[in-house]
Every structure is written in C-alpha cells, then in structure tokens.
Amino acid sequence: MIPILLDHSKALAELVEDKTNGIGRLSEITNCTVSEERNGAFTASFDYPITGKYYKNIDVDSLVKIKPNEDTENQIFRVAEISRPINGVCTYSLNHITYDLSKTVVTPFTAKGATQACIELKAHLVTEAPFEIQADGLNEDSTFTVSEPQSLRSLLGGQSGSMLDTFGGEYEWNNLKVVLHMHRGSDNNVSIRYGKNLIDINHDTNAESMYTAIYPYAKSNETVIQGALHTIKEASLPSVKAMDFSSYFSQDEEITAEKVNAKCDSYIASNDLTAPKINIKVKFQPLAATEEYKNIAPLEHVALCDTVHVFYPKLRVKASAKVISYEYDVLKEQYNTIELGDAKNSLSDTIADQSAAIKQEHATTSGKISQVMQSIIDSTNSIRGGSGGYVVINKDDSGVNREILIMDTPDQQTAKNVIRANKNGIGFSNAGINGVFNSAWNIDGTFDAEQINVINLTASMFLGSTIDLGGLDNKSGVLKLRDENNNVIGTLTKDGLVMYGQDGSYVKMNNDVGFAGYDKNGIKIYWVSGDEFHMKKSVVEEEITLCNKMRFIPITIYNSDGSIKNDGIGLVSVER
C-alpha cells in the first residue's frame, strides 16, 4: 500500500471515511514501516526525498493514512518528527492518531465497571474530541476513579489506577475508536517452525513470577482485611503470592472480605500467573503469502495479541505465546519481525505522554544485549533475588519514626551496605551508616551519583565539562540538534558534523571531505582542499583582496544632479 497524504484541515471523522487519494499518494517513498506493541506504542516511519512531489506539503502535524498490517484497515498517523539527513532524503516519524488523546483533559469522577468508566471518560472531557472509548468483555465490579484532572491518554494506561491497571485487558486502536478488550487476539493454530517458516529466533524464559495461588488482603485504616486463599493450580509444593488489593478500592469504598475475594478473582482472570514469562523474538515468512499454503492461508494470518506456537529443536524451544509486538513493511505488505512473549500490564510512557515520545532502542546486536541494558537486567535480577538483609526503623527521642535503614547486618555499627531514607532524601552507601553516600536522591530533587546507566534521558540542560558518546557495543555516539519545531537542524556522528538548511541544503565537516557545502540534491557546491577554498558560484557584496596586494572595490561616480555617471569596479593597492 502506498501511504496517502491527507488534508489535515478537514475533520478527523471525515478523513477516516475518506476513500479518495487525499492530497496525493506518496509514491516516491523508499521505505515505510509500522510498529505496534500490545498495550504499547503504535508508530510509523517513512523516508521521502526532498525532490518528491509532496515534500513541501509534509510538515509536523501532517496526517498520513497508512496500512499498519495485513488485516487492519488503513489507519491515520500524525507526523511527530522530521529529520533531514544527507543524500536529500528525509525521515519522518509518526504516531497513531489516538496519541492526540494526550492533549485532552478529563475532570475527576468515579465509576463502577469498565463500561460506565468508558462513558464517564467521554462525558468528563473538558473539550470535545471525536474519539470513541469502549469496553469489551471486562469486569463490571471494579471501581475506576479519576482523582484529579489528567489527559485521557494517561488515564487509559501507563500509570497506577489507569483503566488498564484497574480492569486489565488488551487495547485495540482503530482510528478514532479505542476498545479495551478482555482478549483482543485469537488462537488460529499458527505455527512458526524451524524448516518451515522460521528465519531467526532469540528466546528467553523467566519463571520468577510464577505462582499457583494468591492470598489476598487489603488495608482499611490500621485494619487488615483478609480474603481466602485462591488456588489457581494444584501443586505438590504450592507457590503462594501475598497480594495487597488496597489500591483496587476507591477512597470511599468499603473494604470487606467478600470484595477482596472478588477483586482477586478479577485479577486472576486477567493475568496468567502459572506460566513462565516467555520472550521470543522471531523473524519468519508468513506462509499465507506462499503458493504452497494458499489453501490454509486463512489460518496463517498473524495479528497482535494472537497466540502463536513456536518450535525450534536446536534451542529446545517449544512454546505458545502471544504476539506482543510486530514491525510491518507497508510497501512490501509483509511482516519484518514479530515478538512473542508475556505482555506488559501497563502502557509505556511513550503512549501515556506524547512529550516523552522518545524512541527506545532495544539495543540488541547479533543476539547480544547492550551493556546498558545488561547492567539494568543484572541490577533487576540482583534486587529480585535479594535474600537476607535487615530493616531498622530509627525513632527520635519522643518515639516517632524518623528514618528507615536497610542494611547487610543488624548492627548499625558493623553494617557496610546501607540504604538510608528520611525526610531529607534517600542515600546509598557501601561504607557504613556514617560513610559517604555515593548515590543520593535529595528532597529538593537533586540526584547525585557516580555512575548512571540509562536507556533514555530527557533533560532541559546539561552542565559539565565532558560528554562522552558512543563506545558501547562498538556503536558510535549520535548528537542531534533540533529547532523549536522539533526538526533536526544538525547532527554530530561518526560521519562528522552536519548542519541542515531549510531548503534541504547542508554543510558537512569530517576527515573525508574536510569542510564542504551541498545543495538539496546532494551536489557539492563549495569545499576546502588543503589551503584552497573552492566554490561553484560566489556573490561578493563589498570587496575582494588578492594576494594581500590588490583590492577589488565597487566604485560609483555621480553627476551633479545625483544621477549615476559611472558604476563599476576599481582596482586599488592594499595600504601598507
């Protein structure tokens, strides 16, 4: 499918139903992909030349209709970011139109059940929005509360107490319609098998969060209301999770044992706790597109949230898991990759707040996890697997709790590894309670640390003497400079420094070209070679000096009436 550029002056509802070519089809597009995650990001990107017919029509906020996968109808995406790289080709990053919900505000309310919550979300919008919010098959017992004005997008998911957090389920984003299904996908017995259609695979299994029973409880003031043990699966050695359901009750809702049990039942229905967490990233050829399997093509379609069965003897992989993300080639109309595994329980921050829409690179190169990601995983495993340790609460002279200490020994004088939290902040030390806290988060918002491992970092200002980019996994650092419209106007990469003009021209400086300027078609128009400066054209407004001996200067001779008698160039010597 060739994406269609839409007239964004028209109403969104009208554009959804529009079956025309809009402003025009972007036939010069060279690459176009759509990526979607289960309860996560829904984005697109494409490359378009600056010589393209509609180049001047595409800007930030432009609307483009794109087919996101083989089964879903065309979807509207909004241009969120434009970069202008070399070779006269622009890369456009787009978000699904439902990201517009991050710019709508909902006022406080309380509703019981998913269906009523969807109705109230729409009814409590501060401004009109053309979107529909629906629930499909979710529980109608839980209470959903909006305690303060928030964006509708953030209330759908990505935070505690959101629709997704309260009711569970799987989101479907269909242009202006948002549906929270209990189960979005299906099991069509699609198999991905080595020797059949499997191209590449990465597999990981984690049994850390497997439980066969839940013991639910909730707190009402100082009283703990206990429910009954909920056995999910019989086991010779039960694995029981004690779970606090206090946050599942609204502020004024009475907490009873019966309600605790009901909320536990809803939680179990929405979460598979008895299966190991599986994550399988595969590249495959959908057999529905091949001649040999045309008779079973209807069974070989794969969609987000569908259950897929994977068989790979060499890795001893035999698993069934849901499709949790995919990348779809819009021009070729086929999947590039799908990812199978356990789904996220909340929307990513990318969806909850569009201002945080920074592309997260899942840094995997030839099956090796990046050093930053590995560090985060190691820290996570260390904390999850932590056993032992001692928690001490210090009190002041009047007996009031003053601070919390988490230590590696019960004695404050002998402990070396200490986490200390009080009204001034939280600190981390491996030199004892009176040693230096090398990492500390102060109450004024200051975070002090010797080393920070981070995937994405957003900041309004960097203060320091050195910024060291790249190096991890033999990857090169990238520095981008943007204007107030979020357009990339400069980059610093392994290819050097590049600054872009509004007309597509750019200036480049690196070891290969030295210093050079290029027009919008990538043709070199001026450059430095050794101690020489070359240019194809030049306009000099005032004067030129040659060899520090002779100057070319403009000379104008006027008549007595002020009219010009002679107008030209004069040659004069350089003053000594």
PDB file of N, CA and C in Angstrom, residues 171-232:
ATOM      1  N   TYR A 171      -5.671  -3.400  24.494  1.00  0.00           N
ATOM      2  CA  TYR A 171      -6.204  -2.282  23.721  1.00  0.00           C
ATOM      3  C   TYR A 171      -6.156  -2.550  22.212  1.00  0.00           C
ATOM      4  N   GLU A 172      -7.178  -2.075  21.534  1.00  0.00           N
ATOM      5  CA  GLU A 172      -7.199  -2.021  20.070  1.00  0.00           C
ATOM      6  C   GLU A 172      -7.404  -0.556  19.678  1.00  0.00           C
ATOM      7  N   TRP A 173      -6.468  -0.054  18.860  1.00  0.00           N
ATOM      8  CA  TRP A 173      -6.515   1.339  18.398  1.00  0.00           C
ATOM      9  C   TRP A 173      -6.952   1.327  16.930  1.00  0.00           C
ATOM     10  N   ASN A 174      -8.160   1.752  16.670  1.00  0.00           N
ATOM     11  CA  ASN A 174      -8.700   1.708  15.309  1.00  0.00           C
ATOM     12  C   ASN A 174      -9.168   3.105  14.913  1.00  0.00           C
ATOM     13  N   ASN A 175      -8.242   3.892  14.366  1.00  0.00           N
ATOM     14  CA  ASN A 175      -8.505   5.285  14.020  1.00  0.00           C
ATOM     15  C   ASN A 175      -9.083   6.017  15.221  1.00  0.00           C
ATOM     16  N   LEU A 176     -10.349   6.442  15.165  1.00  0.00           N
ATOM     17  CA  LEU A 176     -10.920   7.230  16.250  1.00  0.00           C
ATOM     18  C   LEU A 176     -11.613   6.371  17.305  1.00  0.00           C
ATOM     19  N   LYS A 177     -11.492   5.062  17.191  1.00  0.00           N
ATOM     20  CA  LYS A 177     -12.137   4.155  18.141  1.00  0.00           C
ATOM     21  C   LYS A 177     -11.075   3.439  18.979  1.00  0.00           C
ATOM     22  N   VAL A 178     -11.250   3.526  20.296  1.00  0.00           N
ATOM     23  CA  VAL A 178     -10.363   2.840  21.230  1.00  0.00           C
ATOM     24  C   VAL A 178     -11.196   1.803  21.971  1.00  0.00           C
ATOM     25  N   VAL A 179     -10.798   0.537  21.860  1.00  0.00           N
ATOM     26  CA  VAL A 179     -11.542  -0.543  22.515  1.00  0.00           C
ATOM     27  C   VAL A 179     -10.596  -1.291  23.448  1.00  0.00           C
ATOM     28  N   LEU A 180     -11.009  -1.415  24.711  1.00  0.00           N
ATOM     29  CA  LEU A 180     -10.255  -2.223  25.669  1.00  0.00           C
ATOM     30  C   LEU A 180     -10.941  -3.578  25.767  1.00  0.00           C
ATOM     31  N   HIS A 181     -10.355  -4.589  25.095  1.00  0.00           N
ATOM     32  CA  HIS A 181     -10.902  -5.943  25.076  1.00  0.00           C
ATOM     33  C   HIS A 181     -10.371  -6.747  26.264  1.00  0.00           C
ATOM     34  N   MET A 182     -11.148  -7.694  26.715  1.00  0.00           N
ATOM     35  CA  MET A 182     -10.614  -8.671  27.646  1.00  0.00           C
ATOM     36  C   MET A 182      -9.536  -9.479  26.943  1.00  0.00           C
ATOM     37  N   HIS A 183      -9.827  -9.917  25.704  1.00  0.00           N
ATOM     38  CA  HIS A 183      -8.843 -10.607  24.874  1.00  0.00           C
ATOM     39  C   HIS A 183      -8.999 -10.090  23.452  1.00  0.00           C
ATOM     40  N   ARG A 184      -7.967  -9.446  22.948  1.00  0.00           N
ATOM     41  CA  ARG A 184      -8.055  -8.867  21.614  1.00  0.00           C
ATOM     42  C   ARG A 184      -7.816  -9.906  20.520  1.00  0.00           C
ATOM     43  N   GLY A 185      -6.884 -10.797  20.730  1.00  0.00           N
ATOM     44  CA  GLY A 185      -6.477 -11.717  19.671  1.00  0.00           C
ATOM     45  C   GLY A 185      -7.181 -13.058  19.758  1.00  0.00           C
ATOM     46  N   SER A 186      -6.677 -14.023  18.972  1.00  0.00           N
ATOM     47  CA  SER A 186      -7.254 -15.371  18.941  1.00  0.00           C
ATOM     48  C   SER A 186      -6.134 -16.377  18.686  1.00  0.00           C
ATOM     49  N   ASP A 187      -6.465 -17.640  18.811  1.00  0.00           N
ATOM     50  CA  ASP A 187      -5.519 -18.712  18.520  1.00  0.00           C
ATOM     51  C   ASP A 187      -6.006 -19.447  17.272  1.00  0.00           C
ATOM     52  N   ASN A 188      -5.346 -19.170  16.138  1.00  0.00           N
ATOM     53  CA  ASN A 188      -5.700 -19.807  14.871  1.00  0.00           C
ATOM     54  C   ASN A 188      -4.789 -20.979  14.545  1.00  0.00           C
ATOM     55  N   ASN A 189      -4.071 -21.461  15.589  1.00  0.00           N
ATOM     56  CA  ASN A 189      -3.161 -22.590  15.426  1.00  0.00           C
ATOM     57  C   ASN A 189      -2.030 -22.278  14.448  1.00  0.00           C
ATOM     58  N   VAL A 190      -1.624 -21.015  14.411  1.00  0.00           N
ATOM     59  CA  VAL A 190      -0.481 -20.629  13.574  1.00  0.00           C
ATOM     60  C   VAL A 190       0.791 -21.144  14.229  1.00  0.00           C
ATOM     61  N   SER A 191       1.635 -21.788  13.456  1.00  0.00           N
ATOM     62  CA  SER A 191       2.888 -22.307  13.987  1.00  0.00           C
ATOM     63  C   SER A 191       4.064 -21.702  13.237  1.00  0.00           C
ATOM     64  N   ILE A 192       5.110 -21.431  13.998  1.00  0.00           N
ATOM     65  CA  ILE A 192       6.376 -20.953  13.441  1.00  0.00           C
ATOM     66  C   ILE A 192       7.392 -22.031  13.768  1.00  0.00           C
ATOM     67  N   ARG A 193       7.868 -22.703  12.742  1.00  0.00           N
ATOM     68  CA  ARG A 193       8.644 -23.927  12.945  1.00  0.00           C
ATOM     69  C   ARG A 193       9.927 -23.890  12.124  1.00  0.00           C
ATOM     70  N   TYR A 194      11.011 -24.337  12.757  1.00  0.00           N
ATOM     71  CA  TYR A 194      12.280 -24.433  12.047  1.00  0.00           C
ATOM     72  C   TYR A 194      12.141 -25.377  10.856  1.00  0.00           C
ATOM     73  N   GLY A 195      12.605 -24.956   9.712  1.00  0.00           N
ATOM     74  CA  GLY A 195      12.489 -25.740   8.493  1.00  0.00           C
ATOM     75  C   GLY A 195      11.209 -25.470   7.743  1.00  0.00           C
ATOM     76  N   LYS A 196      10.301 -24.690   8.356  1.00  0.00           N
ATOM     77  CA  LYS A 196       9.034 -24.383   7.708  1.00  0.00           C
ATOM     78  C   LYS A 196       8.979 -22.908   7.321  1.00  0.00           C
ATOM     79  N   ASN A 197       9.003 -22.040   8.310  1.00  0.00           N
ATOM     80  CA  ASN A 197       8.957 -20.611   8.004  1.00  0.00           C
ATOM     81  C   ASN A 197       9.753 -19.767   8.978  1.00  0.00           C
ATOM     82  N   LEU A 198      10.567 -20.415   9.829  1.00  0.00           N
ATOM     83  CA  LEU A 198      11.375 -19.710  10.810  1.00  0.00           C
ATOM     84  C   LEU A 198      12.699 -19.267  10.201  1.00  0.00           C
ATOM     85  N   ILE A 199      13.018 -17.966  10.313  1.00  0.00           N
ATOM     86  CA  ILE A 199      14.252 -17.423   9.762  1.00  0.00           C
ATOM     87  C   ILE A 199      15.276 -17.180  10.857  1.00  0.00           C
ATOM     88  N   ASP A 200      14.833 -16.591  11.986  1.00  0.00           N
ATOM     89  CA  ASP A 200      15.762 -16.268  13.068  1.00  0.00           C
ATOM     90  C   ASP A 200      14.987 -16.259  14.378  1.00  0.00           C
ATOM     91  N   ILE A 201      15.688 -16.520  15.500  1.00  0.00           N
ATOM     92  CA  ILE A 201      14.993 -16.595  16.782  1.00  0.00           C
ATOM     93  C   ILE A 201      15.922 -16.194  17.919  1.00  0.00           C
ATOM     94  N   ASN A 202      15.377 -15.451  18.894  1.00  0.00           N
ATOM     95  CA  ASN A 202      16.006 -15.213  20.191  1.00  0.00           C
ATOM     96  C   ASN A 202      14.987 -15.604  21.251  1.00  0.00           C
ATOM     97  N   HIS A 203      15.401 -16.364  22.263  1.00  0.00           N
ATOM     98  CA  HIS A 203      14.442 -16.924  23.224  1.00  0.00           C
ATOM     99  C   HIS A 203      14.920 -16.711  24.648  1.00  0.00           C
ATOM    100  N   ASP A 204      13.972 -16.348  25.524  1.00  0.00           N
ATOM    101  CA  ASP A 204      14.299 -16.171  26.934  1.00  0.00           C
ATOM    102  C   ASP A 204      13.100 -16.600  27.772  1.00  0.00           C
ATOM    103  N   THR A 205      13.333 -17.347  28.825  1.00  0.00           N
ATOM    104  CA  THR A 205      12.263 -17.801  29.714  1.00  0.00           C
ATOM    105  C   THR A 205      12.601 -17.411  31.144  1.00  0.00           C
ATOM    106  N   ASN A 206      11.594 -16.915  31.885  1.00  0.00           N
ATOM    107  CA  ASN A 206      11.801 -16.477  33.255  1.00  0.00           C
ATOM    108  C   ASN A 206      10.642 -16.982  34.111  1.00  0.00           C
ATOM    109  N   ALA A 207      10.965 -17.827  35.103  1.00  0.00           N
ATOM    110  CA  ALA A 207       9.926 -18.398  35.974  1.00  0.00           C
ATOM    111  C   ALA A 207       9.816 -17.637  37.289  1.00  0.00           C
ATOM    112  N   GLU A 208      10.432 -16.464  37.364  1.00  0.00           N
ATOM    113  CA  GLU A 208      10.497 -15.697  38.597  1.00  0.00           C
ATOM    114  C   GLU A 208       9.120 -15.379  39.167  1.00  0.00           C
ATOM    115  N   SER A 209       8.150 -15.062  38.309  1.00  0.00           N
ATOM    116  CA  SER A 209       6.852 -14.583  38.787  1.00  0.00           C
ATOM    117  C   SER A 209       5.742 -15.624  38.649  1.00  0.00           C
ATOM    118  N   MET A 210       6.110 -16.902  38.648  1.00  0.00           N
ATOM    119  CA  MET A 210       5.105 -17.968  38.573  1.00  0.00           C
ATOM    120  C   MET A 210       4.537 -18.245  39.970  1.00  0.00           C
ATOM    121  N   TYR A 211       3.195 -18.268  40.073  1.00  0.00           N
ATOM    122  CA  TYR A 211       2.530 -18.593  41.335  1.00  0.00           C
ATOM    123  C   TYR A 211       1.376 -19.535  41.058  1.00  0.00           C
ATOM    124  N   THR A 212       1.110 -20.413  42.040  1.00  0.00           N
ATOM    125  CA  THR A 212      -0.020 -21.336  41.900  1.00  0.00           C
ATOM    126  C   THR A 212      -1.189 -20.915  42.779  1.00  0.00           C
ATOM    127  N   ALA A 213      -0.997 -19.882  43.618  1.00  0.00           N
ATOM    128  CA  ALA A 213      -2.082 -19.419  44.478  1.00  0.00           C
ATOM    129  C   ALA A 213      -1.820 -17.980  44.910  1.00  0.00           C
ATOM    130  N   ILE A 214      -2.908 -17.286  45.268  1.00  0.00           N
ATOM    131  CA  ILE A 214      -2.815 -15.922  45.783  1.00  0.00           C
ATOM    132  C   ILE A 214      -3.544 -15.856  47.117  1.00  0.00           C
ATOM    133  N   TYR A 215      -2.899 -15.227  48.084  1.00  0.00           N
ATOM    134  CA  TYR A 215      -3.570 -14.939  49.354  1.00  0.00           C
ATOM    135  C   TYR A 215      -3.832 -13.435  49.384  1.00  0.00           C
ATOM    136  N   PRO A 216      -5.092 -13.008  49.150  1.00  0.00           N
ATOM    137  CA  PRO A 216      -5.388 -11.580  49.013  1.00  0.00           C
ATOM    138  C   PRO A 216      -5.704 -10.906  50.345  1.00  0.00           C
ATOM    139  N   TYR A 217      -5.400  -9.627  50.412  1.00  0.00           N
ATOM    140  CA  TYR A 217      -5.769  -8.837  51.584  1.00  0.00           C
ATOM    141  C   TYR A 217      -5.835  -7.371  51.172  1.00  0.00           C
ATOM    142  N   ALA A 218      -6.408  -6.556  52.030  1.00  0.00           N
ATOM    143  CA  ALA A 218      -6.451  -5.108  51.811  1.00  0.00           C
ATOM    144  C   ALA A 218      -6.450  -4.423  53.168  1.00  0.00           C
ATOM    145  N   LYS A 219      -5.994  -3.183  53.181  1.00  0.00           N
ATOM    146  CA  LYS A 219      -5.877  -2.445  54.441  1.00  0.00           C
ATOM    147  C   LYS A 219      -6.951  -1.365  54.514  1.00  0.00           C
ATOM    148  N   SER A 220      -7.638  -1.324  55.655  1.00  0.00           N
ATOM    149  CA  SER A 220      -8.629  -0.283  55.927  1.00  0.00           C
ATOM    150  C   SER A 220      -8.204   0.422  57.206  1.00  0.00           C
ATOM    151  N   ASN A 221      -7.648   1.637  57.038  1.00  0.00           N
ATOM    152  CA  ASN A 221      -7.019   2.345  58.159  1.00  0.00           C
ATOM    153  C   ASN A 221      -5.909   1.467  58.717  1.00  0.00           C
ATOM    154  N   GLU A 222      -6.018   1.033  59.945  1.00  0.00           N
ATOM    155  CA  GLU A 222      -4.980   0.183  60.543  1.00  0.00           C
ATOM    156  C   GLU A 222      -5.379  -1.285  60.543  1.00  0.00           C
ATOM    157  N   THR A 223      -6.543  -1.581  59.974  1.00  0.00           N
ATOM    158  CA  THR A 223      -7.058  -2.958  59.986  1.00  0.00           C
ATOM    159  C   THR A 223      -6.736  -3.656  58.664  1.00  0.00           C
ATOM    160  N   VAL A 224      -6.285  -4.893  58.739  1.00  0.00           N
ATOM    161  CA  VAL A 224      -6.013  -5.698  57.554  1.00  0.00           C
ATOM    162  C   VAL A 224      -7.194  -6.645  57.330  1.00  0.00           C
ATOM    163  N   ILE A 225      -7.871  -6.492  56.191  1.00  0.00           N
ATOM    164  CA  ILE A 225      -8.996  -7.355  55.828  1.00  0.00           C
ATOM    165  C   ILE A 225      -8.461  -8.470  54.932  1.00  0.00           C
ATOM    166  N   GLN A 226      -8.587  -9.716  55.387  1.00  0.00           N
ATOM    167  CA  GLN A 226      -8.023 -10.839  54.659  1.00  0.00           C
ATOM    168  C   GLN A 226      -9.103 -11.572  53.872  1.00  0.00           C
ATOM    169  N   GLY A 227      -8.745 -11.958  52.654  1.00  0.00           N
ATOM    170  CA  GLY A 227      -9.610 -12.805  51.855  1.00  0.00           C
ATOM    171  C   GLY A 227      -9.246 -14.266  52.048  1.00  0.00           C
ATOM    172  N   ALA A 228      -9.764 -15.099  51.164  1.00  0.00           N
ATOM    173  CA  ALA A 228      -9.472 -16.536  51.235  1.00  0.00           C
ATOM    174  C   ALA A 228      -8.349 -16.891  50.267  1.00  0.00           C
ATOM    175  N   LEU A 229      -7.655 -17.986  50.557  1.00  0.00           N
ATOM    176  CA  LEU A 229      -6.616 -18.461  49.650  1.00  0.00           C
ATOM    177  C   LEU A 229      -7.246 -18.857  48.318  1.00  0.00           C
ATOM    178  N   HIS A 230      -6.742 -18.297  47.232  1.00  0.00           N
ATOM    179  CA  HIS A 230      -7.238 -18.591  45.886  1.00  0.00           C
ATOM    180  C   HIS A 230      -6.237 -19.505  45.188  1.00  0.00           C
ATOM    181  N   THR A 231      -6.588 -20.765  45.061  1.00  0.00           N
ATOM    182  CA  THR A 231      -5.704 -21.711  44.388  1.00  0.00           C
ATOM    183  C   THR A 231      -5.965 -21.663  42.885  1.00  0.00           C
ATOM    184  N   ILE A 232      -4.936 -21.349  42.134  1.00  0.00           N
ATOM    185  CA  ILE A 232      -5.059 -21.251  40.682  1.00  0.00           C
ATOM    186  C   ILE A 232      -4.780 -22.603  40.032  1.00  0.00           C
TER     187      ILE A 232
END
